[in-house]
Amino acid sequence: MAPLVKYTTLFINNQWVDAKSGKTFETFSPNDGSVIARVSEGDKADIDLAVSAAKAAFHRNSEWRLLDASARGRLLNKFAELVERDIQYLGELESYNNGMVLGMAVGIVQKSINGARYAASLADKIQGDTIPADGDLFSYTLKQPVGVCGLILPWNAPILMFINKVCTALAAGCTVVVKPAEQTPLTSLALAALLKEAGVPAGVVNVVTGFGPGAGTSLTHHPDVAKISFTGSLEVGKHIQQAAGKTNLKRVTLELGGKSPLVIMNDADLKLAVPFAARGVFGNQGQMCFAASRLFVQSGIYEQFVEEAVEFAKNIKVGNPVDPGVEHGPQVDREMMAKVLGYIEKGKQEGAKLMCGGKRIGSTGYFIEPTVFVDVQDDMIIAREEIFGPVQSIFKFETLDEVIERANNTNYGLASGIFTNNINNALHFARHVEAGNVWINTYLASTAQTPFGGFKDSGVGREKGIDCVDEYLEVKTVTISLQKEF
Ligand code: NAI
Ligand code: MG
């Protein structure tokens, strides 16, 4: 049975309200293309209201600003408890609207709860320094919340993105306006209801559903927004950085995907490497910023690896994401499905060898077969652009130095990995690869405690980890004269 959809309107100042224009848009189930609900289409007028609520909630005398830091932490822990209470429902709603396999969706909600608790634990540990400044001076620093933050979310892991960004911003003491992706508005609204239930004061968290042009651009251009945190495409990330400089100088955190290399050395344990490489690119139907979309296999094991990788891909169980045993659901929407199928065609045209998959499955829902290409060359389009779909591209290499050079030959730099039993080779790779994350004999291992973000075009700033709140803080230096007349 489909999960109940309880909220479909905007959430501003702890109230559920229609868009000023009265407009709504349809949201779909990618499993069969059916309409789930109509959701309010927020635009500039609604963003203005939401930002003004967030600004009022940020006033120095507001209930929120006067809360003890430890009380902010307790509110976030209360929220984490409520998410845990509703974990099954939230997982089902995520799966329904996004197409994520249910078991994975529930697992990601659990990961998000860990993130919320981690952020909660940081709320009362935001401390400045005392500084031995030259002269008869005493200096100390205060770390203070930056202000109203615009949080723009993607559709590939909506709950995780919402909880990580919102809880970090709130731990820092900021107030926020969230703009979920148009494909997946429902779980953000459900989470807003839980924040209200937890007791977060009005105006601290606002959610405006709608489109990028419209709600998104109004947020990035708003003069009262101090910071934007965005996860999504490189193209929009560049727009956001420009918009952020237009009205006021907004701080930006950008997480923009990648073309991440995973290297399998001759001495790797294939029983580990084959499944990790597969899950690293087929997980969530390949809709992962850190997907291992360039798989480099050393020549000594190339043939054997390819054989096992193709066998693995062929045996992935595709189907309705809520059915038990299903490992692979639909792409999020028709547009993304078409984009991925387009890349598969380009791969074939450019001479990469298709070993399995490559086609859409059925005609309702947006399913694509897990696809493996071999003999992929570095200059092919499928080797350079982010596909964001279930396409494993396998490259052959001879030496570690060669593969580091080729791994770094990309504008992206989000994640990377290496499977080897030689510690020196692993650490040499870790030192020289240009990526924000390096996984050794594992892949996709990212927790609340570990910083996440990209080099180069993969983004600006880091999320998660002990310094994550710094992205939402300003440092204020206070200097006092200690000069005394004797
Ligand atoms: P997108 O970057 O257009 O959308 C992400 C979010 O940005 C959505 O909330 C959208 O409404 C908003 N947005 C779009 N244009 C905006 C603008 N001008 N100003 C402010 N906000 C705006 O991503 P899209 O079109 O959904 O996917 C395109 C590609 O982006 C994917 O195929 C994939 O390669 C990449 N992507 C990467 C993600 C990641 O995790 N880093 C997540 C989603 C997409
Ligand atoms: Mg887009």
Short mmCIF file of C-alpha atoms and ligand atoms in Angstrom, two decimals:
data_model
loop_
_atom_site.label_atom_id
_atom_site.label_comp_id
_atom_site.label_asym_id
_atom_site.label_seq_id
_atom_site.Cartn_x
_atom_site.Cartn_y
_atom_site.Cartn_z
CA MET A 1 0.00 0.00 0.00
CA ALA A 2 1.25 3.47 -0.86
CA PRO A 3 2.34 5.58 2.12
CA LEU A 4 -0.02 8.34 3.19
CA VAL A 5 0.95 11.81 1.94
CA LYS A 6 0.17 14.21 4.78
CA TYR A 7 1.77 17.47 3.63
CA THR A 8 1.72 19.10 0.19
CA THR A 9 1.86 22.84 0.91
CA LEU A 10 4.63 25.25 1.83
CA PHE A 11 5.89 25.37 5.42
CA ILE A 12 6.52 28.97 6.47
CA ASN A 13 6.79 30.24 10.04
CA ASN A 14 5.60 26.84 11.34
CA GLN A 15 2.39 27.14 9.28
CA TRP A 16 1.22 25.11 6.29
CA VAL A 17 0.31 27.58 3.56
CA ASP A 18 -0.54 27.53 -0.15
CA ALA A 19 1.71 29.32 -2.61
CA LYS A 20 0.73 32.99 -3.01
CA SER A 21 -0.01 32.34 -6.69
CA GLY A 22 -2.19 29.35 -5.79
CA LYS A 23 -0.14 27.27 -8.23
CA THR A 24 0.67 23.60 -7.72
CA PHE A 25 2.69 20.98 -9.58
CA GLU A 26 2.45 17.22 -9.88
CA THR A 27 4.87 14.89 -8.17
CA PHE A 28 5.28 11.36 -9.48
CA SER A 29 6.15 7.81 -8.54
CA PRO A 30 9.10 6.81 -10.75
CA ASN A 31 8.08 3.17 -10.36
CA ASP A 32 5.09 3.58 -12.69
CA GLY A 33 4.96 7.26 -13.62
CA SER A 34 1.69 7.79 -11.73
CA VAL A 35 0.87 11.11 -10.05
CA ILE A 36 1.23 10.91 -6.26
CA ALA A 37 0.01 14.37 -5.34
CA ARG A 38 -0.09 18.04 -6.32
CA VAL A 39 2.37 20.16 -4.35
CA SER A 40 2.45 23.95 -3.88
CA GLU A 41 4.65 25.72 -6.40
CA GLY A 42 6.50 28.36 -4.42
CA ASP A 43 8.00 31.34 -6.22
CA LYS A 44 9.55 34.72 -5.39
CA ALA A 45 6.61 35.94 -3.27
CA ASP A 46 6.78 32.80 -1.11
CA ILE A 47 10.56 32.91 -0.81
CA ASP A 48 10.22 36.53 0.34
CA LEU A 49 7.80 35.45 3.07
CA ALA A 50 9.96 32.50 4.12
CA VAL A 51 13.14 34.60 4.24
CA SER A 52 11.42 37.28 6.25
CA ALA A 53 10.19 34.64 8.76
CA ALA A 54 13.72 33.23 8.96
CA LYS A 55 15.13 36.74 9.40
CA ALA A 56 12.73 37.52 12.24
CA ALA A 57 13.62 34.19 13.90
CA PHE A 58 17.30 35.18 13.65
CA HIS A 59 16.84 38.54 15.39
CA ARG A 60 19.21 38.86 18.34
CA ASN A 61 16.27 38.96 20.77
CA SER A 62 14.35 36.06 19.25
CA GLU A 63 13.43 32.93 21.16
CA TRP A 64 15.85 30.96 18.95
CA ARG A 65 18.83 33.26 19.46
CA LEU A 66 18.26 33.39 23.21
CA LEU A 67 18.22 29.60 23.57
CA ASP A 68 21.18 28.01 25.30
CA ALA A 69 23.43 26.16 22.87
CA SER A 70 22.80 22.94 24.78
CA ALA A 71 19.05 23.47 24.32
CA ARG A 72 19.63 23.72 20.55
CA GLY A 73 21.38 20.37 20.81
CA ARG A 74 18.47 18.90 22.76
CA LEU A 75 15.99 20.09 20.13
CA LEU A 76 18.02 18.36 17.43
CA ASN A 77 18.17 15.19 19.52
CA LYS A 78 14.41 15.34 19.97
CA PHE A 79 14.06 15.70 16.20
CA ALA A 80 16.36 12.68 15.71
CA GLU A 81 14.12 10.69 18.07
CA LEU A 82 11.02 11.60 16.05
CA VAL A 83 12.72 10.65 12.78
CA GLU A 84 13.62 7.33 14.39
CA ARG A 85 10.00 6.85 15.49
CA ASP A 86 8.85 7.39 11.89
CA ILE A 87 11.79 5.68 10.17
CA GLN A 88 9.72 3.10 8.31
CA TYR A 89 7.19 5.67 7.08
CA LEU A 90 9.91 8.09 5.97
CA GLY A 91 11.76 5.31 4.15
CA GLU A 92 8.56 4.32 2.38
CA LEU A 93 7.76 7.90 1.39
CA GLU A 94 11.31 8.37 0.07
CA SER A 95 11.10 5.16 -1.92
CA TYR A 96 7.66 6.11 -3.29
CA ASN A 97 8.68 9.56 -4.52
CA ASN A 98 12.30 8.88 -5.46
CA GLY A 99 12.38 5.21 -6.52
CA MET A 100 15.08 4.25 -4.04
CA VAL A 101 15.04 0.60 -2.99
CA LEU A 102 13.13 0.51 0.31
CA GLY A 103 15.85 -1.21 2.36
CA MET A 104 18.35 1.37 1.19
CA ALA A 105 15.94 4.23 1.91
CA VAL A 106 15.42 3.06 5.49
CA GLY A 107 19.19 2.57 5.87
CA ILE A 108 19.80 6.12 4.68
CA VAL A 109 17.25 7.50 7.13
CA GLN A 110 19.21 5.71 9.87
CA LYS A 111 22.42 7.30 8.59
CA SER A 112 20.66 10.66 8.62
CA ILE A 113 19.60 10.15 12.24
CA ASN A 114 23.27 9.53 13.10
CA GLY A 115 24.06 12.79 11.33
CA ALA A 116 21.39 14.68 13.27
CA ARG A 117 22.74 13.35 16.57
CA TYR A 118 26.29 14.21 15.57
CA ALA A 119 25.25 17.78 14.72
CA ALA A 120 23.30 17.95 18.00
CA SER A 121 26.45 17.01 19.89
CA LEU A 122 28.36 19.90 18.29
CA ALA A 123 25.84 22.62 19.20
CA ASP A 124 27.41 23.46 22.57
CA LYS A 125 31.00 22.91 21.49
CA ILE A 126 31.28 25.96 19.28
CA GLN A 127 34.17 27.79 20.89
CA GLY A 128 36.56 30.51 19.95
CA ASP A 129 40.19 31.02 20.90
CA THR A 130 42.13 33.24 23.24
CA ILE A 131 45.01 34.71 21.27
CA PRO A 132 48.46 35.87 22.35
CA ALA A 133 48.34 39.01 20.20
CA ASP A 134 51.41 41.29 20.01
CA GLY A 135 51.40 44.34 22.27
CA ASP A 136 49.39 45.03 25.41
CA LEU A 137 46.35 43.43 23.97
CA PHE A 138 44.01 40.67 24.86
CA SER A 139 42.21 39.04 21.93
CA TYR A 140 39.61 36.35 21.74
CA THR A 141 37.32 35.07 19.04
CA LEU A 142 33.60 34.45 19.01
CA LYS A 143 32.08 32.07 16.50
CA GLN A 144 28.63 33.27 15.57
CA PRO A 145 25.93 31.98 13.22
CA VAL A 146 26.12 33.50 9.76
CA GLY A 147 22.39 34.25 9.49
CA VAL A 148 19.58 33.10 7.22
CA CYS A 149 20.73 30.16 5.09
CA GLY A 150 19.22 28.94 1.84
CA LEU A 151 19.52 25.17 1.54
CA ILE A 152 18.92 23.86 -1.98
CA LEU A 153 18.49 20.11 -2.16
CA PRO A 154 18.87 17.49 -4.90
CA TRP A 155 16.53 14.54 -5.49
CA ASN A 156 18.94 11.63 -5.19
CA ALA A 157 19.03 11.37 -1.38
CA PRO A 158 16.46 13.93 -0.22
CA ILE A 159 16.15 12.91 3.45
CA LEU A 160 19.91 12.64 3.97
CA MET A 161 20.48 16.03 2.35
CA PHE A 162 17.70 17.72 4.29
CA ILE A 163 18.81 16.37 7.66
CA ASN A 164 22.54 16.95 7.15
CA LYS A 165 22.16 20.51 5.97
CA VAL A 166 19.34 21.58 8.29
CA CYS A 167 20.82 20.04 11.44
CA THR A 168 24.28 21.48 10.81
CA ALA A 169 22.86 24.94 10.18
CA LEU A 170 20.67 24.73 13.29
CA ALA A 171 23.53 23.42 15.45
CA ALA A 172 25.40 26.58 14.44
CA GLY A 173 22.39 28.71 15.43
CA CYS A 174 21.32 29.76 11.93
CA THR A 175 17.79 29.85 10.55
CA VAL A 176 16.97 28.30 7.18
CA VAL A 177 14.82 28.27 4.09
CA VAL A 178 14.91 24.88 2.37
CA LYS A 179 14.16 24.44 -1.33
CA PRO A 180 13.75 20.71 -2.05
CA ALA A 181 14.20 19.34 -5.57
CA GLU A 182 11.03 19.53 -7.65
CA GLN A 183 11.13 15.74 -8.24
CA THR A 184 11.08 14.86 -4.54
CA PRO A 185 9.28 17.45 -2.39
CA LEU A 186 7.39 15.10 -0.06
CA THR A 187 9.94 13.92 2.50
CA SER A 188 11.20 17.47 3.16
CA LEU A 189 7.67 18.48 4.12
CA ALA A 190 7.30 15.42 6.38
CA LEU A 191 10.59 16.32 8.09
CA ALA A 192 9.49 19.94 8.56
CA ALA A 193 6.46 18.63 10.47
CA LEU A 194 8.79 16.66 12.75
CA LEU A 195 10.95 19.72 13.43
CA LYS A 196 7.82 21.58 14.48
CA GLU A 197 6.76 18.64 16.66
CA ALA A 198 10.22 18.65 18.26
CA GLY A 199 9.59 22.25 19.32
CA VAL A 200 11.76 24.22 16.90
CA PRO A 201 10.45 27.82 17.14
CA ALA A 202 8.49 29.36 14.28
CA GLY A 203 10.54 30.75 11.41
CA VAL A 204 13.71 28.80 12.22
CA VAL A 205 13.01 26.24 9.47
CA ASN A 206 10.92 27.03 6.41
CA VAL A 207 10.36 24.82 3.37
CA VAL A 208 9.40 26.25 -0.01
CA THR A 209 8.70 23.60 -2.64
CA GLY A 210 9.01 24.62 -6.28
CA PHE A 211 11.38 24.76 -9.22
CA GLY A 212 14.96 25.91 -9.71
CA PRO A 213 14.07 28.91 -11.88
CA GLY A 214 11.54 30.55 -9.55
CA ALA A 215 11.89 29.42 -5.96
CA GLY A 216 15.57 28.44 -6.34
CA THR A 217 16.80 31.59 -8.07
CA SER A 218 14.73 33.83 -5.76
CA LEU A 219 16.53 32.29 -2.82
CA THR A 220 20.00 32.61 -4.31
CA HIS A 221 19.36 36.27 -5.24
CA HIS A 222 17.72 37.30 -1.95
CA PRO A 223 19.62 40.11 -0.20
CA ASP A 224 18.68 38.85 3.28
CA VAL A 225 20.11 35.37 2.70
CA ALA A 226 23.65 35.17 4.09
CA LYS A 227 24.61 31.74 2.85
CA ILE A 228 23.63 29.11 0.31
CA SER A 229 24.39 25.43 0.70
CA PHE A 230 23.68 23.54 -2.50
CA THR A 231 23.99 19.97 -3.69
CA GLY A 232 23.30 19.28 -7.35
CA SER A 233 24.72 19.78 -10.82
CA LEU A 234 27.93 21.60 -11.70
CA GLU A 235 26.00 23.80 -14.12
CA VAL A 236 23.62 25.09 -11.43
CA GLY A 237 26.47 25.27 -8.90
CA LYS A 238 28.21 27.78 -11.18
CA HIS A 239 24.99 29.82 -11.49
CA ILE A 240 24.64 29.82 -7.73
CA GLN A 241 28.16 31.04 -7.17
CA GLN A 242 27.51 33.92 -9.58
CA ALA A 243 24.09 34.71 -8.08
CA ALA A 244 25.66 34.63 -4.61
CA GLY A 245 27.91 37.51 -5.58
CA LYS A 246 25.23 39.70 -7.14
CA THR A 247 23.07 41.12 -4.37
CA ASN A 248 25.23 40.59 -1.31
CA LEU A 249 28.32 38.46 -0.85
CA LYS A 250 26.72 35.18 0.18
CA ARG A 251 28.85 32.39 1.55
CA VAL A 252 28.45 29.23 -0.50
CA THR A 253 28.95 25.54 0.06
CA LEU A 254 28.65 23.52 -3.13
CA GLU A 255 28.63 19.76 -3.56
CA LEU A 256 28.52 19.05 -7.27
CA GLY A 257 29.09 15.45 -8.12
CA GLY A 258 31.97 13.85 -9.92
CA LYS A 259 33.56 11.33 -12.19
CA SER A 260 35.20 9.31 -9.47
CA PRO A 261 37.99 6.82 -10.22
CA LEU A 262 38.13 3.43 -8.55
CA VAL A 263 41.39 1.55 -9.11
CA ILE A 264 41.69 -2.24 -8.88
CA MET A 265 45.31 -3.45 -8.67
CA ASN A 266 46.53 -6.90 -9.72
CA ASP A 267 46.88 -7.96 -6.08
CA ALA A 268 43.34 -6.93 -5.08
CA ASP A 269 40.97 -9.37 -3.47
CA LEU A 270 38.39 -9.76 -6.25
CA LYS A 271 35.81 -11.25 -3.90
CA LEU A 272 35.70 -7.77 -2.31
CA ALA A 273 36.56 -5.60 -5.27
CA VAL A 274 33.92 -6.88 -7.71
CA PRO A 275 30.88 -6.28 -5.45
CA PHE A 276 32.22 -2.98 -4.10
CA ALA A 277 32.88 -1.72 -7.61
CA ALA A 278 29.37 -2.77 -8.67
CA ARG A 279 27.59 -1.24 -5.67
CA GLY A 280 29.80 1.81 -6.05
CA VAL A 281 28.25 2.57 -9.41
CA PHE A 282 24.90 0.75 -9.50
CA GLY A 283 23.75 1.72 -5.98
CA ASN A 284 20.71 4.01 -6.05
CA GLN A 285 20.62 3.30 -9.81
CA GLY A 286 23.89 5.20 -10.20
CA GLN A 287 22.31 8.41 -8.92
CA MET A 288 25.13 9.11 -6.49
CA CYS A 289 27.50 12.06 -6.50
CA PHE A 290 30.36 9.75 -5.47
CA ALA A 291 29.56 6.98 -7.98
CA ALA A 292 32.62 4.98 -9.06
CA SER A 293 31.95 5.85 -12.67
CA ARG A 294 35.52 5.28 -13.90
CA LEU A 295 36.69 1.81 -12.97
CA PHE A 296 40.39 1.29 -13.71
CA VAL A 297 41.48 -2.36 -13.68
CA GLN A 298 45.13 -3.42 -13.91
CA SER A 299 46.03 -5.52 -16.95
CA GLY A 300 47.00 -8.71 -15.06
CA ILE A 301 43.46 -9.27 -13.79
CA TYR A 302 41.54 -7.32 -16.42
CA GLU A 303 39.91 -10.27 -18.24
CA GLN A 304 38.96 -12.08 -15.07
CA PHE A 305 37.62 -8.93 -13.44
CA VAL A 306 35.51 -8.03 -16.47
CA GLU A 307 34.01 -11.51 -16.55
CA GLU A 308 33.05 -11.34 -12.88
CA ALA A 309 31.81 -7.75 -13.09
CA VAL A 310 29.52 -8.56 -16.01
CA GLU A 311 28.19 -11.61 -14.20
CA PHE A 312 27.51 -9.47 -11.13
CA ALA A 313 25.68 -6.79 -13.14
CA LYS A 314 23.53 -9.36 -14.95
CA ASN A 315 22.37 -10.82 -11.63
CA ILE A 316 21.23 -7.57 -10.02
CA LYS A 317 17.52 -7.89 -9.30
CA VAL A 318 15.61 -4.99 -10.86
CA GLY A 319 12.01 -4.21 -9.94
CA ASN A 320 9.52 -2.30 -7.84
CA PRO A 321 11.73 -0.69 -5.18
CA VAL A 322 9.44 -1.68 -2.32
CA ASP A 323 9.39 -5.39 -3.20
CA PRO A 324 11.54 -7.59 -0.96
CA GLY A 325 14.74 -8.76 -2.60
CA VAL A 326 14.77 -6.02 -5.22
CA GLU A 327 18.20 -4.37 -5.47
CA HIS A 328 17.64 -1.87 -8.25
CA GLY A 329 14.71 0.50 -8.83
CA PRO A 330 13.84 3.14 -11.43
CA GLN A 331 15.68 6.35 -12.34
CA VAL A 332 14.06 9.35 -10.67
CA ASP A 333 12.14 10.67 -13.68
CA ARG A 334 11.68 10.44 -17.42
CA GLU A 335 14.18 13.23 -18.10
CA MET A 336 16.98 11.59 -16.11
CA MET A 337 16.21 8.23 -17.71
CA ALA A 338 16.45 9.79 -21.17
CA LYS A 339 19.73 11.48 -20.24
CA VAL A 340 21.28 8.19 -19.11
CA LEU A 341 20.04 6.29 -22.18
CA GLY A 342 21.54 9.09 -24.30
CA TYR A 343 24.95 8.53 -22.67
CA ILE A 344 24.69 4.79 -23.32
CA GLU A 345 24.09 5.53 -27.02
CA LYS A 346 27.08 7.88 -27.10
CA GLY A 347 29.24 5.18 -25.49
CA LYS A 348 28.28 2.72 -28.22
CA GLN A 349 28.82 5.29 -30.98
CA GLU A 350 32.28 6.15 -29.67
CA GLY A 351 33.31 2.49 -29.74
CA ALA A 352 33.14 1.39 -26.13
CA LYS A 353 32.17 -2.29 -25.97
CA LEU A 354 28.77 -2.97 -24.38
CA MET A 355 28.98 -6.18 -22.33
CA CYS A 356 25.50 -6.19 -20.81
CA GLY A 357 22.44 -4.00 -20.24
CA GLY A 358 22.04 -0.78 -22.16
CA LYS A 359 18.27 -0.71 -22.52
CA ARG A 360 15.18 0.63 -20.84
CA ILE A 361 13.09 -2.05 -19.13
CA GLY A 362 9.35 -1.96 -19.83
CA SER A 363 7.36 1.12 -20.74
CA THR A 364 5.90 2.24 -17.42
CA GLY A 365 8.33 3.50 -14.83
CA TYR A 366 11.85 4.63 -15.58
CA PHE A 367 13.95 1.47 -15.34
CA ILE A 368 17.33 0.98 -17.02
CA GLU A 369 19.26 -2.28 -17.07
CA PRO A 370 22.55 -2.29 -15.14
CA THR A 371 25.02 -1.63 -17.94
CA VAL A 372 28.70 -2.48 -18.34
CA PHE A 373 31.04 -0.97 -20.93
CA VAL A 374 34.61 -2.19 -21.41
CA ASP A 375 37.49 -0.88 -23.51
CA VAL A 376 36.49 2.64 -22.51
CA GLN A 377 39.03 5.28 -23.57
CA ASP A 378 39.80 8.39 -21.49
CA ASP A 379 38.63 10.85 -24.16
CA MET A 380 35.18 9.32 -24.68
CA ILE A 381 32.19 11.33 -23.51
CA ILE A 382 31.14 8.54 -21.11
CA ALA A 383 34.60 8.78 -19.55
CA ARG A 384 34.40 12.52 -18.99
CA GLU A 385 30.83 13.54 -18.14
CA GLU A 386 28.76 12.60 -15.11
CA ILE A 387 26.18 10.03 -16.29
CA PHE A 388 24.31 9.68 -12.99
CA GLY A 389 22.92 6.31 -13.99
CA PRO A 390 23.65 2.56 -13.79
CA VAL A 391 26.58 2.52 -16.19
CA GLN A 392 29.88 0.90 -15.23
CA SER A 393 32.76 1.96 -17.47
CA ILE A 394 35.87 -0.22 -17.25
CA PHE A 395 39.32 1.02 -18.30
CA LYS A 396 42.57 -0.98 -18.49
CA PHE A 397 45.86 0.28 -17.02
CA GLU A 398 49.43 -0.97 -16.51
CA THR A 399 51.15 0.97 -13.70
CA LEU A 400 50.16 2.87 -10.57
CA ASP A 401 51.80 6.08 -11.77
CA GLU A 402 49.93 5.88 -15.05
CA VAL A 403 46.60 5.33 -13.34
CA ILE A 404 47.10 8.23 -10.90
CA GLU A 405 47.75 10.50 -13.86
CA ARG A 406 44.63 9.26 -15.64
CA ALA A 407 42.49 9.31 -12.48
CA ASN A 408 43.36 12.99 -11.99
CA ASN A 409 42.71 13.88 -15.61
CA THR A 410 39.23 15.23 -14.92
CA ASN A 411 37.71 18.53 -13.86
CA TYR A 412 35.99 16.71 -10.99
CA GLY A 413 37.48 15.57 -7.67
CA LEU A 414 34.87 14.22 -5.29
CA ALA A 415 35.71 10.62 -4.45
CA SER A 416 38.17 7.88 -5.34
CA GLY A 417 39.13 4.39 -4.28
CA ILE A 418 41.76 1.71 -4.56
CA PHE A 419 41.70 -2.05 -3.96
CA THR A 420 45.14 -3.50 -3.27
CA ASN A 421 46.93 -5.51 -0.61
CA ASN A 422 50.04 -3.36 -0.93
CA ILE A 423 49.94 -0.65 1.74
CA ASN A 424 52.59 1.47 0.06
CA ASN A 425 50.68 1.57 -3.19
CA ALA A 426 47.46 2.39 -1.36
CA LEU A 427 49.01 5.27 0.57
CA HIS A 428 50.84 6.57 -2.50
CA PHE A 429 47.51 6.69 -4.32
CA ALA A 430 45.79 8.35 -1.34
CA ARG A 431 48.46 11.04 -1.27
CA HIS A 432 48.39 11.88 -4.95
CA VAL A 433 44.80 11.45 -6.08
CA GLU A 434 42.94 14.75 -6.43
CA ALA A 435 39.73 13.97 -4.57
CA GLY A 436 38.01 14.90 -1.33
CA ASN A 437 37.55 11.27 -0.31
CA VAL A 438 39.80 8.25 -0.79
CA TRP A 439 38.58 4.76 0.07
CA ILE A 440 41.05 1.90 0.48
CA ASN A 441 39.65 -1.63 0.10
CA THR A 442 36.16 -0.22 0.50
CA TYR A 443 33.90 2.27 -1.28
CA LEU A 444 31.03 4.65 -0.35
CA ALA A 445 32.06 4.50 3.32
CA SER A 446 31.05 7.90 4.65
CA THR A 447 29.77 8.59 8.15
CA ALA A 448 28.65 11.54 10.23
CA GLN A 449 32.17 11.89 11.66
CA THR A 450 33.99 12.09 8.31
CA PRO A 451 34.23 15.32 6.29
CA PHE A 452 32.77 15.11 2.79
CA GLY A 453 33.26 17.39 -0.19
CA GLY A 454 35.19 17.88 -3.36
CA PHE A 455 38.35 19.14 -5.00
CA LYS A 456 38.17 21.13 -8.26
CA ASP A 457 34.73 21.31 -9.92
CA SER A 458 33.23 18.90 -7.41
CA GLY A 459 32.57 21.76 -5.07
CA VAL A 460 33.45 24.26 -2.40
CA GLY A 461 33.54 23.53 1.32
CA ARG A 462 32.93 20.37 3.34
CA GLU A 463 29.90 18.84 5.00
CA LYS A 464 29.84 16.51 8.00
CA GLY A 465 32.81 15.92 10.31
CA ILE A 466 33.84 17.89 13.38
CA ASP A 467 34.36 21.17 11.48
CA CYS A 468 31.03 21.05 9.63
CA VAL A 469 29.45 23.83 11.68
CA ASP A 470 32.25 26.21 10.65
CA GLU A 471 30.56 26.45 7.25
CA TYR A 472 27.66 28.19 9.03
CA LEU A 473 29.71 30.44 11.34
CA GLU A 474 31.47 33.76 11.20
CA VAL A 475 34.58 34.35 13.28
CA LYS A 476 34.57 37.60 15.23
CA THR A 477 37.81 38.83 16.77
CA VAL A 478 37.49 40.90 19.93
CA THR A 479 40.56 42.84 21.04
CA ILE A 480 40.87 44.67 24.35
CA SER A 481 43.60 47.04 25.36
CA LEU A 482 45.39 45.98 28.50
CA GLN A 483 47.40 49.19 28.75
CA LYS A 484 47.40 50.59 32.22
CA GLU A 485 48.68 53.91 33.52
CA PHE A 486 51.10 53.44 36.40
P1 NAI B 1 20.03 20.55 -10.65
O1 NAI B 1 21.35 21.01 -10.20
O2 NAI B 1 19.35 21.28 -11.76
O3 NAI B 1 19.00 20.55 -9.41
C1 NAI B 1 19.37 20.46 -8.05
C2 NAI B 1 18.57 21.46 -7.23
O4 NAI B 1 18.86 22.79 -7.69
C3 NAI B 1 17.06 21.32 -7.35
O5 NAI B 1 16.49 21.65 -6.10
C4 NAI B 1 16.70 22.39 -8.37
O6 NAI B 1 15.36 22.84 -8.28
C5 NAI B 1 17.66 23.49 -8.00
N1 NAI B 1 17.96 24.44 -9.07
C6 NAI B 1 17.98 24.22 -10.41
N2 NAI B 1 18.33 25.33 -11.06
C7 NAI B 1 18.54 26.29 -10.12
C8 NAI B 1 18.92 27.66 -10.17
N3 NAI B 1 19.19 28.26 -11.32
N4 NAI B 1 19.06 28.32 -9.01
C9 NAI B 1 18.83 27.73 -7.83
N5 NAI B 1 18.45 26.44 -7.72
C10 NAI B 1 18.31 25.73 -8.84
O7 NAI B 1 20.16 19.02 -11.03
P2 NAI B 1 19.21 18.16 -11.97
O8 NAI B 1 18.82 18.94 -13.17
O9 NAI B 1 18.14 17.60 -11.12
O10 NAI B 1 20.20 17.00 -12.39
C11 NAI B 1 21.14 17.23 -13.45
C12 NAI B 1 22.42 16.51 -13.16
O11 NAI B 1 23.03 17.05 -12.01
C13 NAI B 1 22.32 15.03 -12.85
O12 NAI B 1 22.20 14.26 -14.01
C14 NAI B 1 23.60 14.81 -12.13
O13 NAI B 1 24.65 14.68 -13.06
C15 NAI B 1 23.78 16.09 -11.34
N6 NAI B 1 23.32 15.97 -9.94
C16 NAI B 1 24.24 15.81 -8.96
C17 NAI B 1 23.85 15.62 -7.65
C18 NAI B 1 24.84 15.43 -6.57
O14 NAI B 1 24.60 14.66 -5.65
N7 NAI B 1 25.94 16.14 -6.56
C19 NAI B 1 22.44 15.57 -7.28
C20 NAI B 1 21.53 15.82 -8.37
C21 NAI B 1 21.98 15.99 -9.66
MG MG B 2 18.67 20.90 -13.66
#
